[in-house]
mmCIF file of C-alpha atoms in Angstrom:
data_model
loop_
_atom_site.group_PDB
_atom_site.id
_atom_site.type_symbol
_atom_site.label_atom_id
_atom_site.label_comp_id
_atom_site.label_asym_id
_atom_site.label_seq_id
_atom_site.Cartn_x
_atom_site.Cartn_y
_atom_site.Cartn_z
ATOM 1 C CA UNK E 13 -11.714 2.812 38.777
ATOM 2 C CA UNK E 14 -12.325 1.171 35.658
ATOM 3 C CA UNK E 15 -14.127 2.125 32.615
ATOM 4 C CA UNK E 16 -13.797 1.277 28.663
ATOM 5 C CA UNK E 17 -13.752 4.018 26.258
ATOM 6 C CA UNK E 18 -14.856 3.104 22.152
ATOM 7 C CA UNK E 19 -12.514 4.211 20.774
ATOM 8 C CA UNK E 20 -12.866 3.876 16.696
ATOM 9 C CA UNK E 21 -10.063 5.103 15.043
ATOM 10 C CA UNK E 22 -7.729 3.547 12.552
ATOM 11 C CA UNK E 23 -4.283 2.941 13.414
ATOM 12 C CA UNK E 24 -2.758 4.343 10.530
ATOM 13 C CA UNK E 25 -4.805 7.543 11.125
ATOM 14 C CA UNK E 26 -1.878 9.459 11.059
ATOM 15 C CA UNK E 27 -0.286 8.476 8.463
ATOM 16 C CA UNK E 28 -3.945 8.976 6.027
ATOM 17 C CA UNK E 29 -4.002 12.627 7.421
ATOM 18 C CA UNK E 30 -1.049 13.283 6.135
ATOM 19 C CA UNK E 31 -2.076 11.254 2.598
ATOM 20 C CA UNK E 32 -4.879 13.170 2.059
ATOM 21 C CA UNK E 33 -2.739 16.476 2.726
ATOM 22 C CA UNK E 34 -0.459 15.033 -0.248
ATOM 23 C CA UNK E 35 -2.942 14.493 -2.885
ATOM 24 C CA UNK E 36 -4.615 17.632 -2.287
ATOM 25 C CA UNK E 37 -1.464 19.713 -2.513
ATOM 26 C CA UNK E 38 -0.894 17.538 -5.575
ATOM 27 C CA UNK E 39 -3.731 17.339 -7.255
ATOM 28 C CA UNK E 40 -4.226 21.189 -7.119
ATOM 29 C CA UNK E 41 -0.854 21.285 -8.759
ATOM 30 C CA UNK E 42 -1.599 19.456 -11.696
ATOM 31 C CA UNK E 43 1.382 16.498 -10.598
ATOM 32 C CA UNK E 44 0.057 13.048 -10.945
ATOM 33 C CA UNK E 45 0.823 10.624 -8.748
ATOM 34 C CA UNK E 46 2.286 6.722 -8.929
ATOM 35 C CA UNK E 47 2.822 4.752 -6.400
ATOM 36 C CA UNK E 48 4.765 1.367 -7.702
ATOM 37 C CA UNK E 49 5.382 -1.357 -5.736
ATOM 38 C CA UNK E 50 6.734 -5.067 -5.674
ATOM 39 C CA UNK E 51 8.955 -7.610 -4.193
ATOM 40 C CA UNK E 52 12.633 -6.846 -4.312
ATOM 41 C CA UNK E 53 13.739 -7.525 -7.135
ATOM 42 C CA UNK E 54 10.757 -7.768 -9.239
ATOM 43 C CA UNK E 55 11.867 -4.883 -12.012
ATOM 44 C CA UNK E 56 10.648 -1.529 -10.270
ATOM 45 C CA UNK E 57 13.315 0.411 -10.963
ATOM 46 C CA UNK E 58 14.220 -1.743 -14.464
ATOM 47 C CA UNK E 59 10.664 -0.735 -15.690
ATOM 48 C CA UNK E 60 10.791 2.965 -14.827
ATOM 49 C CA UNK E 61 14.607 3.481 -16.485
ATOM 50 C CA UNK E 62 12.471 1.673 -19.847
ATOM 51 C CA UNK E 63 9.134 3.648 -19.214
ATOM 52 C CA UNK E 64 10.780 7.298 -18.312
ATOM 53 C CA UNK E 65 11.740 7.817 -21.962
ATOM 54 C CA UNK E 66 8.990 6.679 -23.669
ATOM 55 C CA UNK E 67 7.053 9.666 -22.570
ATOM 56 C CA UNK E 68 9.801 11.897 -24.176
ATOM 57 C CA UNK E 69 8.262 15.094 -24.552
ATOM 58 C CA UNK E 70 4.695 14.016 -23.533
ATOM 59 C CA UNK E 71 5.215 15.030 -19.777
ATOM 60 C CA UNK E 72 8.145 16.516 -17.550
ATOM 61 C CA UNK E 73 8.470 13.608 -14.379
ATOM 62 C CA UNK E 74 10.387 13.092 -11.305
ATOM 63 C CA UNK E 75 11.012 10.068 -8.947
ATOM 64 C CA UNK E 76 10.722 9.715 -5.571
ATOM 65 C CA UNK E 77 13.281 6.642 -4.778
ATOM 66 C CA UNK E 78 12.504 4.569 -1.762
ATOM 67 C CA UNK E 79 15.077 1.898 -0.233
ATOM 68 C CA UNK E 80 16.900 0.823 2.714
ATOM 69 C CA UNK E 81 20.598 1.531 1.939
ATOM 70 C CA UNK E 82 22.170 3.208 -1.263
ATOM 71 C CA UNK E 83 21.101 5.915 -3.595
ATOM 72 C CA UNK E 84 21.796 3.146 -6.496
ATOM 73 C CA UNK E 85 18.229 3.420 -7.872
ATOM 74 C CA UNK E 86 17.823 7.351 -7.635
ATOM 75 C CA UNK E 87 21.426 7.072 -10.032
ATOM 76 C CA UNK E 88 20.019 4.520 -12.782
ATOM 77 C CA UNK E 89 17.109 7.299 -12.877
ATOM 78 C CA UNK E 90 19.428 9.718 -13.631
ATOM 79 C CA UNK E 91 21.018 8.827 -15.855
ATOM 80 C CA UNK E 92 17.966 8.377 -17.928
ATOM 81 C CA UNK E 93 17.381 12.329 -17.811
ATOM 82 C CA UNK E 94 15.137 12.062 -14.923
ATOM 83 C CA UNK E 95 15.354 13.908 -11.598
ATOM 84 C CA UNK E 96 15.102 11.421 -8.499
ATOM 85 C CA UNK E 97 15.252 12.077 -4.960
ATOM 86 C CA UNK E 98 16.326 8.434 -3.382
ATOM 87 C CA UNK E 99 14.955 7.873 0.634
ATOM 88 C CA UNK E 100 16.664 6.167 2.657
ATOM 89 C CA UNK E 101 14.833 4.294 5.334
ATOM 90 C CA UNK E 102 14.802 1.441 7.996
ATOM 91 C CA UNK E 103 11.626 0.836 7.591
ATOM 92 C CA UNK E 104 10.107 -2.023 5.875
ATOM 93 C CA UNK E 105 7.449 0.470 3.273
ATOM 94 C CA UNK E 106 7.581 3.964 2.529
ATOM 95 C CA UNK E 107 4.918 6.314 4.910
ATOM 96 C CA UNK E 108 3.045 9.366 3.660
ATOM 97 C CA UNK E 109 4.841 11.772 6.123
ATOM 98 C CA UNK E 110 8.628 10.460 4.222
ATOM 99 C CA UNK E 111 6.847 11.163 0.376
ATOM 100 C CA UNK E 112 5.925 14.677 2.391
ATOM 101 C CA UNK E 113 9.222 15.718 2.274
ATOM 102 C CA UNK E 114 10.347 13.865 -1.014
ATOM 103 C CA UNK E 115 8.092 15.808 -2.259
ATOM 104 C CA UNK E 116 8.971 19.246 -1.373
ATOM 105 C CA UNK E 117 12.603 18.702 -3.034
ATOM 106 C CA UNK E 118 12.036 19.253 -6.125
ATOM 107 C CA UNK E 119 9.555 22.307 -5.657
ATOM 108 C CA UNK E 120 11.706 24.667 -7.746
ATOM 109 C CA UNK E 121 10.472 22.704 -10.579
ATOM 110 C CA UNK E 122 7.537 20.931 -10.082
ATOM 111 C CA UNK E 123 7.068 17.851 -12.370
ATOM 112 C CA UNK E 124 3.646 16.604 -13.864
ATOM 113 C CA UNK E 125 4.212 12.779 -13.103
ATOM 114 C CA UNK E 126 6.108 12.088 -10.367
ATOM 115 C CA UNK E 127 6.361 7.782 -9.698
ATOM 116 C CA UNK E 128 7.871 6.373 -6.318
ATOM 117 C CA UNK E 129 9.064 3.637 -6.214
ATOM 118 C CA UNK E 130 8.133 2.309 -2.967
ATOM 119 C CA UNK E 131 10.379 0.158 -0.724
ATOM 120 C CA UNK E 132 10.743 -3.555 -2.108
ATOM 121 C CA UNK E 133 8.085 -5.466 0.085
ATOM 122 C CA UNK E 134 4.755 -7.110 -1.346
ATOM 123 C CA UNK E 135 2.884 -6.732 2.047
ATOM 124 C CA UNK E 136 3.524 -3.305 4.367
ATOM 125 C CA UNK E 137 3.707 -0.761 1.506
ATOM 126 C CA UNK E 138 0.117 -1.641 0.629
ATOM 127 C CA UNK E 139 -1.059 -0.586 3.923
ATOM 128 C CA UNK E 140 0.592 3.114 3.551
ATOM 129 C CA UNK E 141 -1.510 5.671 1.671
ATOM 130 C CA UNK E 142 0.439 8.165 0.169
ATOM 131 C CA UNK E 143 -1.394 10.300 -1.472
ATOM 132 C CA UNK E 144 -0.524 9.128 -4.950
ATOM 133 C CA UNK E 145 -3.457 8.901 -7.600
ATOM 134 C CA UNK E 146 -2.521 5.631 -8.573
ATOM 135 C CA UNK E 147 -0.793 2.441 -7.760
ATOM 136 C CA UNK E 148 0.534 -0.176 -9.401
ATOM 137 C CA UNK E 149 1.576 -4.026 -8.447
ATOM 138 C CA UNK E 150 4.818 -4.974 -10.666
ATOM 139 C CA UNK E 151 5.378 -8.899 -9.918
ATOM 140 C CA UNK E 152 7.963 -10.435 -11.973
ATOM 141 C CA UNK E 153 5.998 -13.973 -13.454
ATOM 142 C CA UNK E 154 9.554 -15.812 -11.945
ATOM 143 C CA UNK E 155 8.108 -15.449 -8.477
ATOM 144 C CA UNK E 156 5.052 -18.236 -8.707
ATOM 145 C CA UNK E 157 1.976 -18.560 -10.084
ATOM 146 C CA UNK E 158 0.132 -18.790 -6.318
ATOM 147 C CA UNK E 159 1.582 -15.344 -4.833
ATOM 148 C CA UNK E 160 -1.780 -13.218 -5.648
ATOM 149 C CA UNK E 161 -3.688 -15.517 -3.506
ATOM 150 C CA UNK E 162 -1.243 -15.390 -0.809
ATOM 151 C CA UNK E 163 -0.399 -11.228 -0.518
ATOM 152 C CA UNK E 164 -3.430 -10.647 -1.929
ATOM 153 C CA UNK E 165 -3.327 -6.888 -0.541
ATOM 154 C CA UNK E 166 -1.250 -5.204 -2.592
ATOM 155 C CA UNK E 167 -2.943 -6.536 -6.232
ATOM 156 C CA UNK E 168 -6.509 -6.149 -4.628
ATOM 157 C CA UNK E 169 -5.580 -2.409 -3.747
ATOM 158 C CA UNK E 170 -4.191 -1.657 -7.265
ATOM 159 C CA UNK E 171 -5.570 0.268 -10.198
ATOM 160 C CA UNK E 172 -2.895 -1.925 -12.302
ATOM 161 C CA UNK E 173 -0.401 -4.953 -12.256
ATOM 162 C CA UNK E 174 2.084 -5.700 -14.295
ATOM 163 C CA UNK E 175 3.901 -8.853 -14.329
ATOM 164 C CA UNK E 176 7.468 -8.440 -15.565
ATOM 165 C CA UNK E 177 9.693 -11.019 -16.399
ATOM 166 C CA UNK E 178 7.596 -12.579 -19.267
ATOM 167 C CA UNK E 179 11.221 -13.319 -21.336
ATOM 168 C CA UNK E 180 12.005 -16.087 -18.449
ATOM 169 C CA UNK E 181 8.380 -17.386 -18.863
ATOM 170 C CA UNK E 182 9.742 -20.871 -20.607
ATOM 171 C CA UNK E 183 12.661 -21.321 -17.865
ATOM 172 C CA UNK E 184 10.578 -19.953 -14.252
ATOM 173 C CA UNK E 185 8.218 -23.361 -14.281
ATOM 174 C CA UNK E 186 4.971 -20.925 -14.485
ATOM 175 C CA UNK E 187 1.690 -21.116 -16.282
ATOM 176 C CA UNK E 188 0.910 -17.757 -17.390
ATOM 177 C CA UNK E 189 -2.746 -18.712 -17.132
ATOM 178 C CA UNK E 190 -2.489 -19.622 -13.876
ATOM 179 C CA UNK E 191 -0.731 -16.588 -12.690
ATOM 180 C CA UNK E 192 -3.054 -14.487 -14.705
ATOM 181 C CA UNK E 193 -6.568 -16.455 -13.278
ATOM 182 C CA UNK E 194 -4.662 -15.813 -9.893
ATOM 183 C CA UNK E 195 -4.448 -12.165 -9.849
ATOM 184 C CA UNK E 196 -7.798 -11.595 -11.573
ATOM 185 C CA UNK E 197 -9.383 -13.324 -8.798
ATOM 186 C CA UNK E 198 -7.773 -11.193 -6.261
ATOM 187 C CA UNK E 199 -7.756 -8.173 -8.267
ATOM 188 C CA UNK E 200 -10.880 -7.980 -10.379
ATOM 189 C CA UNK E 201 -10.448 -4.359 -11.540
ATOM 190 C CA UNK E 202 -7.070 -3.660 -12.228
ATOM 191 C CA UNK E 203 -5.738 -3.194 -15.587
ATOM 192 C CA UNK E 204 -3.244 -6.244 -16.420
ATOM 193 C CA UNK E 205 0.034 -6.309 -18.641
ATOM 194 C CA UNK E 206 2.410 -8.639 -19.433
ATOM 195 C CA UNK E 207 5.527 -7.591 -19.942
ATOM 196 C CA UNK E 208 9.259 -7.645 -20.535
ATOM 197 C CA UNK E 209 11.384 -4.205 -19.151
ATOM 198 C CA UNK E 210 14.313 -5.808 -19.746
ATOM 199 C CA UNK E 211 14.051 -6.826 -23.676
ATOM 200 C CA UNK E 212 10.599 -4.402 -24.578
ATOM 201 C CA UNK E 213 8.460 -6.614 -24.891
ATOM 202 C CA UNK E 214 4.541 -5.178 -24.680
ATOM 203 C CA UNK E 215 5.838 -2.240 -22.952
ATOM 204 C CA UNK E 216 4.179 0.168 -25.053
ATOM 205 C CA UNK E 217 0.797 -1.188 -24.287
ATOM 206 C CA UNK E 218 1.202 -0.127 -20.409
ATOM 207 C CA UNK E 219 2.706 2.650 -21.391
ATOM 208 C CA UNK E 220 -0.097 3.938 -23.382
ATOM 209 C CA UNK E 221 -2.336 2.515 -20.698
ATOM 210 C CA UNK E 222 -0.388 4.898 -18.296
ATOM 211 C CA UNK E 223 -0.630 7.974 -20.341
ATOM 212 C CA UNK E 224 -3.926 7.958 -20.145
ATOM 213 C CA UNK E 225 -4.664 7.440 -17.058
ATOM 214 C CA UNK E 226 -2.007 10.258 -16.109
ATOM 215 C CA UNK E 227 -4.111 12.871 -18.449
ATOM 216 C CA UNK E 228 -7.795 11.575 -16.936
ATOM 217 C CA UNK E 229 -5.620 12.413 -13.540
ATOM 218 C CA UNK E 230 -4.092 15.826 -14.350
ATOM 219 C CA UNK E 231 -7.508 16.744 -15.961
ATOM 220 C CA UNK E 232 -9.467 16.026 -12.940
ATOM 221 C CA UNK E 233 -11.481 13.067 -13.487
ATOM 222 C CA UNK B 1030 7.113 -6.799 9.218
ATOM 223 C CA UNK B 1031 5.544 -3.216 10.038
ATOM 224 C CA UNK B 1032 3.278 -4.590 13.374
ATOM 225 C CA UNK B 1033 6.084 -2.552 14.651
ATOM 226 C CA UNK B 1034 4.891 0.246 13.933
ATOM 227 C CA UNK B 1035 1.310 -0.191 13.946
ATOM 228 C CA UNK B 1036 2.079 -1.726 18.069
ATOM 229 C CA UNK B 1037 3.304 1.741 18.449
ATOM 230 C CA UNK B 1038 0.327 3.523 16.854
ATOM 231 C CA UNK B 1039 -1.530 1.718 18.828
ATOM 232 C CA UNK B 1040 0.181 2.573 21.976
ATOM 233 C CA UNK B 1041 0.460 5.993 20.692
ATOM 234 C CA UNK B 1042 -3.978 5.817 19.758
ATOM 235 C CA UNK B 1043 -4.081 4.182 23.839
ATOM 236 C CA UNK B 1044 -1.908 6.408 25.593
ATOM 237 C CA UNK B 1045 -3.548 9.460 24.238
ATOM 238 C CA UNK B 1046 -7.159 8.145 25.304
ATOM 239 C CA UNK B 1047 -6.171 7.352 28.956
ATOM 240 C CA UNK B 1048 -4.680 10.713 29.062
ATOM 241 C CA UNK B 1049 -7.870 12.603 27.260
ATOM 242 C CA UNK B 1050 -9.804 10.730 29.943
ATOM 243 C CA UNK B 1051 -7.780 11.992 32.962
ATOM 244 C CA UNK B 1052 -6.534 8.429 33.910
ATOM 245 C CA UNK B 1053 -3.987 6.771 34.886
ATOM 246 C CA UNK B 1054 -3.203 3.201 33.209
ATOM 247 C CA UNK B 1055 -4.434 1.444 29.944
ATOM 248 C CA UNK B 1056 -5.295 -1.906 30.917
ATOM 249 C CA UNK B 1057 -6.654 -3.318 27.645
ATOM 250 C CA UNK B 1058 -6.545 -2.053 24.507
ATOM 251 C CA UNK B 1059 -9.264 -4.083 21.779
ATOM 252 C CA UNK B 1060 -7.943 -3.660 17.940
ATOM 253 C CA UNK B 1061 -10.128 -5.130 15.277
ATOM 254 C CA UNK B 1062 -7.868 -6.680 12.235
ATOM 255 C CA UNK B 1063 -9.071 -7.663 9.013
ATOM 256 C CA UNK B 1064 -7.402 -10.716 7.671
ATOM 257 C CA UNK B 1065 -6.758 -9.085 4.226
ATOM 258 C CA UNK B 1066 -5.154 -5.804 6.309
ATOM 259 C CA UNK B 1067 -2.051 -7.457 5.604
ATOM 260 C CA UNK B 1068 -0.949 -7.229 9.619
ATOM 261 C CA UNK B 1069 -0.224 -11.167 11.357
ATOM 262 C CA UNK B 1070 -1.497 -11.343 14.419
ATOM 263 C CA UNK B 1071 0.931 -12.828 16.541
ATOM 264 C CA UNK B 1072 3.645 -10.724 15.160
ATOM 265 C CA UNK B 1073 1.655 -7.387 16.531
ATOM 266 C CA UNK B 1074 0.862 -9.335 19.861
ATOM 267 C CA UNK B 1075 4.838 -9.925 20.033
ATOM 268 C CA UNK B 1076 5.723 -5.950 19.047
ATOM 269 C CA UNK B 1077 2.576 -4.654 21.139
ATOM 270 C CA UNK B 1078 4.076 -6.387 24.669
ATOM 271 C CA UNK B 1079 7.863 -5.324 23.691
ATOM 272 C CA UNK B 1080 7.195 -1.774 22.964
ATOM 273 C CA UNK B 1081 4.186 -0.947 25.813
ATOM 274 C CA UNK B 1082 5.679 1.386 28.036
ATOM 275 C CA UNK B 1083 4.264 4.676 30.465
ATOM 276 C CA UNK B 1084 0.188 4.587 31.305
ATOM 277 C CA UNK B 1085 0.169 1.033 28.745
ATOM 278 C CA UNK B 1086 2.792 -1.002 30.730
ATOM 279 C CA UNK B 1087 1.302 -4.028 31.434
ATOM 280 C CA UNK B 1088 -1.417 -3.373 28.629
ATOM 281 C CA UNK B 1089 -3.286 -5.848 27.444
ATOM 282 C CA UNK B 1090 -3.818 -6.501 23.449
ATOM 283 C CA UNK B 1091 -7.084 -7.963 22.447
ATOM 284 C CA UNK B 1092 -7.190 -8.894 18.735
ATOM 285 C CA UNK B 1093 -10.796 -9.060 17.070
ATOM 286 C CA UNK B 1094 -9.891 -10.751 13.653
ATOM 287 C CA UNK B 1095 -12.387 -10.009 10.944
ATOM 288 C CA UNK B 1096 -12.320 -12.450 8.883
ATOM 289 C CA UNK B 1097 -13.016 -11.391 4.791
ATOM 290 C CA UNK B 1098 -17.471 -10.384 3.786
ATOM 291 C CA UNK B 1099 -18.086 -9.368 0.464
ATOM 292 C CA UNK B 1100 -21.151 -8.428 -1.533
ATOM 293 C CA UNK B 1101 -21.287 -8.221 -5.393
ATOM 294 C CA UNK B 1102 -22.868 -4.534 -6.136
ATOM 295 C CA UNK B 1103 -25.027 -6.159 -9.030
ATOM 296 C CA UNK B 1104 -27.137 -8.630 -7.269
ATOM 297 C CA UNK B 1105 -26.277 -8.379 -3.778
ATOM 298 C CA UNK B 1106 -25.704 -11.580 -2.481
ATOM 299 C CA UNK B 1107 -22.815 -10.929 0.184
ATOM 300 C CA UNK B 1108 -20.249 -13.903 0.820
ATOM 301 C CA UNK B 1109 -17.361 -15.093 2.852
ATOM 302 C CA UNK B 1110 -14.513 -15.833 0.152
ATOM 303 C CA UNK B 1111 -12.419 -17.832 2.456
ATOM 304 C CA UNK B 1112 -8.899 -18.917 1.731
ATOM 305 C CA UNK B 1113 -8.730 -18.484 -2.044
ATOM 306 C CA UNK B 1114 -10.460 -15.316 -2.227
ATOM 307 C CA UNK B 1115 -12.187 -15.513 -5.541
ATOM 308 C CA UNK B 1116 -13.306 -12.020 -5.642
ATOM 309 C CA UNK B 1117 -15.997 -12.410 -8.409
ATOM 310 C CA UNK B 1118 -19.506 -12.901 -7.552
ATOM 311 C CA UNK B 1119 -20.719 -16.831 -8.215
ATOM 312 C CA UNK B 1120 -23.831 -15.651 -9.709
ATOM 313 C CA UNK B 1121 -23.617 -13.354 -11.842
ATOM 314 C CA UNK B 1122 -19.545 -13.167 -12.712
ATOM 315 C CA UNK B 1123 -19.382 -9.712 -11.339
ATOM 316 C CA UNK B 1124 -16.226 -7.873 -9.375
ATOM 317 C CA UNK B 1125 -17.418 -7.723 -5.319
ATOM 318 C CA UNK B 1126 -16.464 -5.064 -3.552
ATOM 319 C CA UNK B 1127 -15.084 -5.978 -0.189
ATOM 320 C CA UNK B 1128 -17.513 -4.849 3.062
ATOM 321 C CA UNK B 1129 -15.429 -6.238 5.716
ATOM 322 C CA UNK B 1130 -11.980 -7.954 6.451
ATOM 323 C CA UNK B 1131 -9.428 -5.053 5.605
ATOM 324 C CA UNK B 1132 -10.192 -3.278 9.337
ATOM 325 C CA UNK B 1133 -6.966 -1.842 11.724
ATOM 326 C CA UNK B 1134 -8.936 0.240 13.998
ATOM 327 C CA UNK B 1135 -8.912 0.564 17.703
ATOM 328 C CA UNK B 1136 -12.173 0.088 19.053
ATOM 329 C CA UNK B 1137 -11.966 0.447 22.655
ATOM 330 C CA UNK B 1138 -9.674 1.043 25.271
ATOM 331 C CA UNK B 1139 -10.087 0.708 29.306
ATOM 332 C CA UNK B 1140 -8.553 2.373 30.681
ATOM 333 C CA UNK B 1141 -7.872 2.639 34.761
ATOM 334 C CA UNK B 1142 -6.818 5.091 38.118
ATOM 335 C CA UNK B 1143 -4.399 3.909 40.560
ATOM 336 C CA UNK B 1144 -0.646 3.441 39.732
ATOM 337 C CA UNK B 1145 -2.054 -1.038 39.548
#
């Protein structure tokens, strides 16, 4: 005997359940969680190194770092005086369960803001809800103006798109207007910032926006 | 390339269905896959075939691709943005909401008795 059974189950239901649990846990404790996603080498760690000190005393921060190998990134974060936990995984993305385990390592002194630096990958991390409150896509301008159209999901899901390495624009052959238009097409509601984490140009606007959003999350708005 | 992890989740869901319904075998798994799901259908098929085992050994995956459908909340116009993925309303210029095209769902399974 053979029968067709209707299932109608999201493939990532298990991850989504963990993510919902995480979000509840973070929210109850007043922790604003920011998931930063990008391709490898777009400058996630550099952006964090520059952003974290600009918060000064305003927020107690911590960072979860995801990489296939090494704890180089966690070390870089610690050097700017912020607690960091490194996840090494052979996965091409972080999932909600990994984040749950990592967040528990901060239990002795919970942060007010938790940044998650996802695995460098412009595709897979977009599918996995981690229980964050804000999603940020970081994109270095030298990756090319067409990429938001080629990899739309991450851009579309993000609350904010940060275009990094603006200092390299003159050498990149990339037209910023074209890149901005493509981001705008696929991600109509995201806030967009163009900056250079390395030189510091444009950082202030991003940090102000982020501070405002973190305030909203922590106030339960 | 997270298709291997996705295929493993799909197989797990299918095998659980077989156990819950008291069947020995899964012969087919139907999956809805949105064009903006971030999952590559060919890679998913390949991973599914490589990983299928136990009650799902020999199961076939039927992938139904779902094109992107967006709607303008202001003027209620629905459109399929196509490959260029412009998610702005052509009539009023407001951002559009994606209704379909992000699916990654096990729709149904075909379960069988016996060993073949």
